[in-house]
Coordinates of C-alpha atoms in Angstrom, one line a residue:
X271 CA 143.0 -204.3 -87.6
X272 CA 144.5 -204.7 -84.1
X273 CA 144.3 -207.9 -82.2
X274 CA 141.3 -208.5 -79.8
X275 CA 140.3 -211.2 -77.4
X276 CA 138.5 -214.4 -78.4
X277 CA 134.9 -213.8 -77.4
X278 CA 132.3 -216.3 -76.3
X279 CA 128.6 -215.4 -75.8
X280 CA 127.6 -217.5 -72.8
X281 CA 123.9 -217.2 -71.8
X282 CA 121.0 -218.9 -70.2
X283 CA 117.8 -218.8 -72.3
X284 CA 114.4 -220.3 -72.5
X285 CA 113.4 -222.7 -75.2
X286 CA 111.9 -219.8 -77.1
X287 CA 115.0 -217.7 -76.9
X288 CA 114.1 -215.3 -74.1
X289 CA 116.7 -214.2 -71.5
X290 CA 114.4 -212.8 -69.0
X291 CA 111.0 -213.8 -67.5
X292 CA 109.4 -210.6 -68.6
X293 CA 109.8 -207.1 -69.9
X294 CA 110.5 -205.2 -66.7
X295 CA 113.7 -205.0 -64.6
X296 CA 111.7 -206.5 -61.7
X297 CA 111.7 -209.8 -63.6
X298 CA 114.9 -211.7 -64.0
X299 CA 116.0 -215.4 -64.5
X300 CA 118.4 -215.3 -61.6
X301 CA 115.6 -214.2 -59.2
X302 CA 112.7 -216.0 -60.7
X303 CA 113.9 -219.4 -61.9
X304 CA 114.7 -220.6 -58.4
X305 CA 111.0 -220.2 -57.5
X306 CA 109.6 -222.0 -60.5
X307 CA 108.9 -225.8 -60.2
X308 CA 110.2 -227.7 -63.2
X309 CA 112.9 -225.1 -63.9
X310 CA 114.6 -224.6 -60.5
X311 CA 115.7 -228.2 -60.2
X312 CA 118.3 -228.0 -63.0
X313 CA 119.3 -224.4 -62.7
X314 CA 122.4 -225.2 -60.7
X315 CA 124.0 -226.6 -63.9
X316 CA 124.1 -223.2 -65.5
X317 CA 126.0 -221.7 -62.6
X318 CA 128.3 -224.6 -62.4
X319 CA 129.2 -224.3 -66.1
X320 CA 129.6 -220.5 -65.7
X321 CA 132.4 -221.2 -63.2
X322 CA 134.4 -222.9 -66.0
X323 CA 134.2 -219.9 -68.4
X324 CA 136.9 -217.4 -69.2
X325 CA 138.8 -215.5 -66.6
X326 CA 137.5 -212.3 -68.2
X327 CA 133.8 -211.6 -68.2
X328 CA 131.9 -208.7 -69.9
X329 CA 128.5 -207.6 -68.7
X330 CA 126.3 -204.5 -68.4
X331 CA 125.5 -202.3 -65.5
X332 CA 121.8 -202.7 -66.1
X333 CA 122.0 -206.5 -65.8
X334 CA 124.0 -206.3 -62.6
X335 CA 121.7 -203.7 -61.2
X336 CA 118.8 -206.0 -61.8
X337 CA 120.4 -208.8 -59.8
X338 CA 121.0 -206.5 -56.9
X339 CA 124.8 -205.6 -56.8
X340 CA 123.9 -202.0 -55.7
X341 CA 122.7 -203.4 -52.4
X342 CA 124.2 -206.8 -52.0
X343 CA 126.8 -207.5 -49.2
X344 CA 130.4 -207.2 -50.6
X345 CA 131.8 -210.5 -52.0
X346 CA 135.1 -212.2 -51.6
X347 CA 137.8 -211.6 -54.2
X348 CA 137.9 -214.0 -57.2
X349 CA 140.4 -214.7 -59.9
X350 CA 138.0 -213.3 -62.6
X351 CA 138.4 -209.9 -64.1
X352 CA 135.2 -208.1 -65.0
X353 CA 134.3 -205.5 -67.6
X354 CA 131.1 -203.6 -67.2
X355 CA 129.5 -201.3 -69.7
X356 CA 127.5 -198.8 -67.7
X357 CA 126.4 -195.1 -67.7
X358 CA 124.0 -194.8 -64.8
X359 CA 122.9 -198.1 -63.3
X360 CA 125.8 -198.8 -60.9
X361 CA 126.0 -196.7 -57.7
X362 CA 129.1 -196.3 -55.5
X363 CA 128.1 -199.5 -53.7
X364 CA 127.9 -201.4 -57.0
X365 CA 131.2 -200.1 -58.1
X366 CA 132.8 -201.2 -54.8
X367 CA 131.1 -204.6 -55.1
X368 CA 132.9 -205.3 -58.4
X369 CA 136.1 -203.8 -57.2
X370 CA 136.2 -206.3 -54.3
X371 CA 135.0 -209.2 -56.5
X372 CA 137.4 -208.7 -59.4
X373 CA 141.0 -209.3 -60.1
X374 CA 140.8 -206.4 -62.4
X375 CA 137.7 -204.3 -62.9
X376 CA 137.2 -202.2 -66.1
X377 CA 134.3 -199.8 -66.2
X378 CA 133.3 -198.6 -69.7
X379 CA 131.2 -195.5 -69.7
X380 CA 130.0 -192.3 -71.5
X381 CA 129.2 -190.7 -68.2
X382 CA 132.0 -188.3 -67.0
X383 CA 130.3 -188.2 -63.6
X384 CA 130.0 -192.0 -63.1
X385 CA 130.4 -193.3 -59.5
X386 CA 133.4 -195.3 -60.6
X387 CA 135.5 -192.0 -60.7
X388 CA 135.2 -191.9 -56.9
X389 CA 136.6 -195.3 -56.4
X390 CA 139.6 -195.8 -54.0
X391 CA 140.6 -199.2 -55.3
X392 CA 143.7 -199.6 -57.4
X393 CA 142.4 -202.5 -59.5
X394 CA 139.8 -200.3 -61.2
X395 CA 140.3 -198.9 -64.7
X396 CA 137.9 -196.6 -66.5
X397 CA 137.5 -196.5 -70.3
X398 CA 135.6 -193.4 -71.4
X399 CA 133.8 -193.7 -74.7
X400 CA 131.5 -190.9 -75.6
X401 CA 130.0 -193.3 -78.2
X402 CA 130.3 -197.0 -77.5
X403 CA 132.7 -198.7 -79.8
X404 CA 133.0 -202.4 -79.0
X405 CA 135.7 -203.1 -81.5
X406 CA 138.0 -200.5 -79.9
X407 CA 137.0 -201.7 -76.5
X408 CA 138.1 -205.2 -77.2
X409 CA 141.3 -204.0 -78.8
X410 CA 142.0 -201.9 -75.7
X411 CA 141.3 -204.9 -73.4
X412 CA 143.7 -207.0 -75.3
X413 CA 146.5 -204.4 -75.7
X414 CA 146.4 -202.6 -72.4
X415 CA 144.8 -205.1 -69.9
X416 CA 146.2 -208.5 -71.1
X417 CA 142.7 -209.9 -71.9
X418 CA 143.1 -212.7 -74.5
X419 CA 139.7 -214.5 -74.0
X420 CA 136.5 -213.0 -72.7
X421 CA 133.0 -214.3 -71.9
X422 CA 130.2 -212.1 -73.0
X423 CA 127.0 -212.1 -70.8
X424 CA 125.2 -208.9 -71.8
X425 CA 121.6 -208.2 -72.6
X426 CA 119.9 -208.6 -75.9
X427 CA 120.6 -205.0 -77.0
X428 CA 124.4 -205.2 -76.5
X429 CA 124.4 -208.7 -77.9
X430 CA 123.0 -207.4 -81.1
X431 CA 125.8 -204.8 -81.4
X432 CA 128.4 -207.6 -80.9
X433 CA 126.6 -209.7 -83.5
X434 CA 126.2 -207.0 -86.2
X435 CA 129.9 -206.0 -85.8
X436 CA 131.0 -209.6 -86.2
X437 CA 132.6 -209.7 -82.7
X438 CA 131.4 -213.1 -81.5
X439 CA 133.8 -216.1 -82.0
X440 CA 131.8 -218.7 -80.1
X441 CA 128.3 -219.1 -78.7
X442 CA 127.7 -221.3 -75.7
X443 CA 124.0 -221.5 -74.7
X444 CA 122.3 -223.3 -71.8
X445 CA 118.6 -223.9 -72.7
X446 CA 116.1 -224.0 -69.8
X447 CA 113.0 -226.2 -70.1
X448 CA 110.5 -223.3 -70.2
X449 CA 108.6 -221.1 -72.7
X450 CA 108.4 -217.5 -71.7
X451 CA 106.8 -215.6 -74.7
X452 CA 106.1 -211.9 -74.9
X453 CA 107.0 -209.7 -77.9
X454 CA 108.7 -207.2 -75.5
X455 CA 110.6 -209.7 -73.5
X456 CA 114.3 -209.5 -74.2
X457 CA 115.7 -212.3 -76.3
X458 CA 119.2 -213.6 -76.9
X459 CA 119.7 -211.0 -79.7
X460 CA 117.4 -207.9 -79.7
X461 CA 117.8 -204.7 -81.7
X462 CA 116.3 -203.8 -85.1
X463 CA 115.3 -206.5 -87.5
X464 CA 116.8 -207.0 -90.9
X465 CA 114.8 -205.3 -93.6
X466 CA 116.0 -207.0 -96.9
X467 CA 118.1 -209.7 -98.4
X468 CA 121.0 -207.3 -98.9
X469 CA 121.4 -207.3 -95.1
X470 CA 122.0 -211.1 -94.8
X471 CA 125.7 -210.3 -94.2
X472 CA 124.7 -209.2 -90.7
X473 CA 123.6 -212.7 -89.8
X474 CA 125.7 -214.8 -87.5
X475 CA 126.3 -218.2 -89.2
X476 CA 127.1 -221.0 -86.7
X477 CA 128.8 -224.3 -86.9
X478 CA 127.9 -226.8 -84.2
X479 CA 130.8 -227.7 -81.9
X480 CA 128.9 -229.9 -79.4
X481 CA 125.6 -230.5 -77.8
X482 CA 124.8 -232.1 -74.5
X483 CA 121.6 -233.1 -72.7
X484 CA 121.9 -232.1 -69.1
X485 CA 119.9 -233.1 -66.1
X486 CA 116.3 -232.0 -65.5
X487 CA 115.6 -231.4 -69.3
X488 CA 118.3 -228.7 -69.7
X489 CA 120.4 -228.6 -72.8
X490 CA 123.8 -227.1 -73.6
X491 CA 124.8 -226.2 -77.2
X492 CA 128.1 -224.8 -78.3
X493 CA 128.8 -223.2 -81.7
X494 CA 131.7 -221.6 -83.5
X495 CA 130.7 -218.5 -85.4
X496 CA 131.9 -218.9 -89.1
X497 CA 130.2 -216.0 -90.8

């Protein structure tokens, strides 16, 4: 097996494991938590810790569309390189947003007509995968783009694919002091449930590295994935 980057799942979640305030794209932690008393006061800690994560970050176009990059003013350049998995959620503005933001911007898509193909920026690379293969993607990032460590911040569906394929090395979670609930609300790991004991090999077994009580009832826990 080829080498791949060391991966860390870094997420903000509620005390009951949810990663969104509801089941529609109109509801999102980034937009909603700043308006909720008892939660907003400590939220800054998540963003401050996020600034200390890896210089490569992997996300999804759907998540970025939810937070508004298709319409937001263009940002200043950062030292972070971004990888986005997206077929239809990013428009040309969203692609340019990440082109301007990123040191390197890698777009992973199964859409041969994606807006990224129209980009004029020389820091943009496109990886076409007719069927998403995260193992091969990570190997490509390591071999062809110099990515040795990467922070994963995708939604519950993609997180499940990383988990089942044993592609997480570390898990770093910020727990917000709120219960969200809702069977259809996305959680840290979504996807199909296990059906029998013979599938226990698909579980992610964790070893605690550290835990920290933050301000305003937030908690940070960090694990190494050992199985």
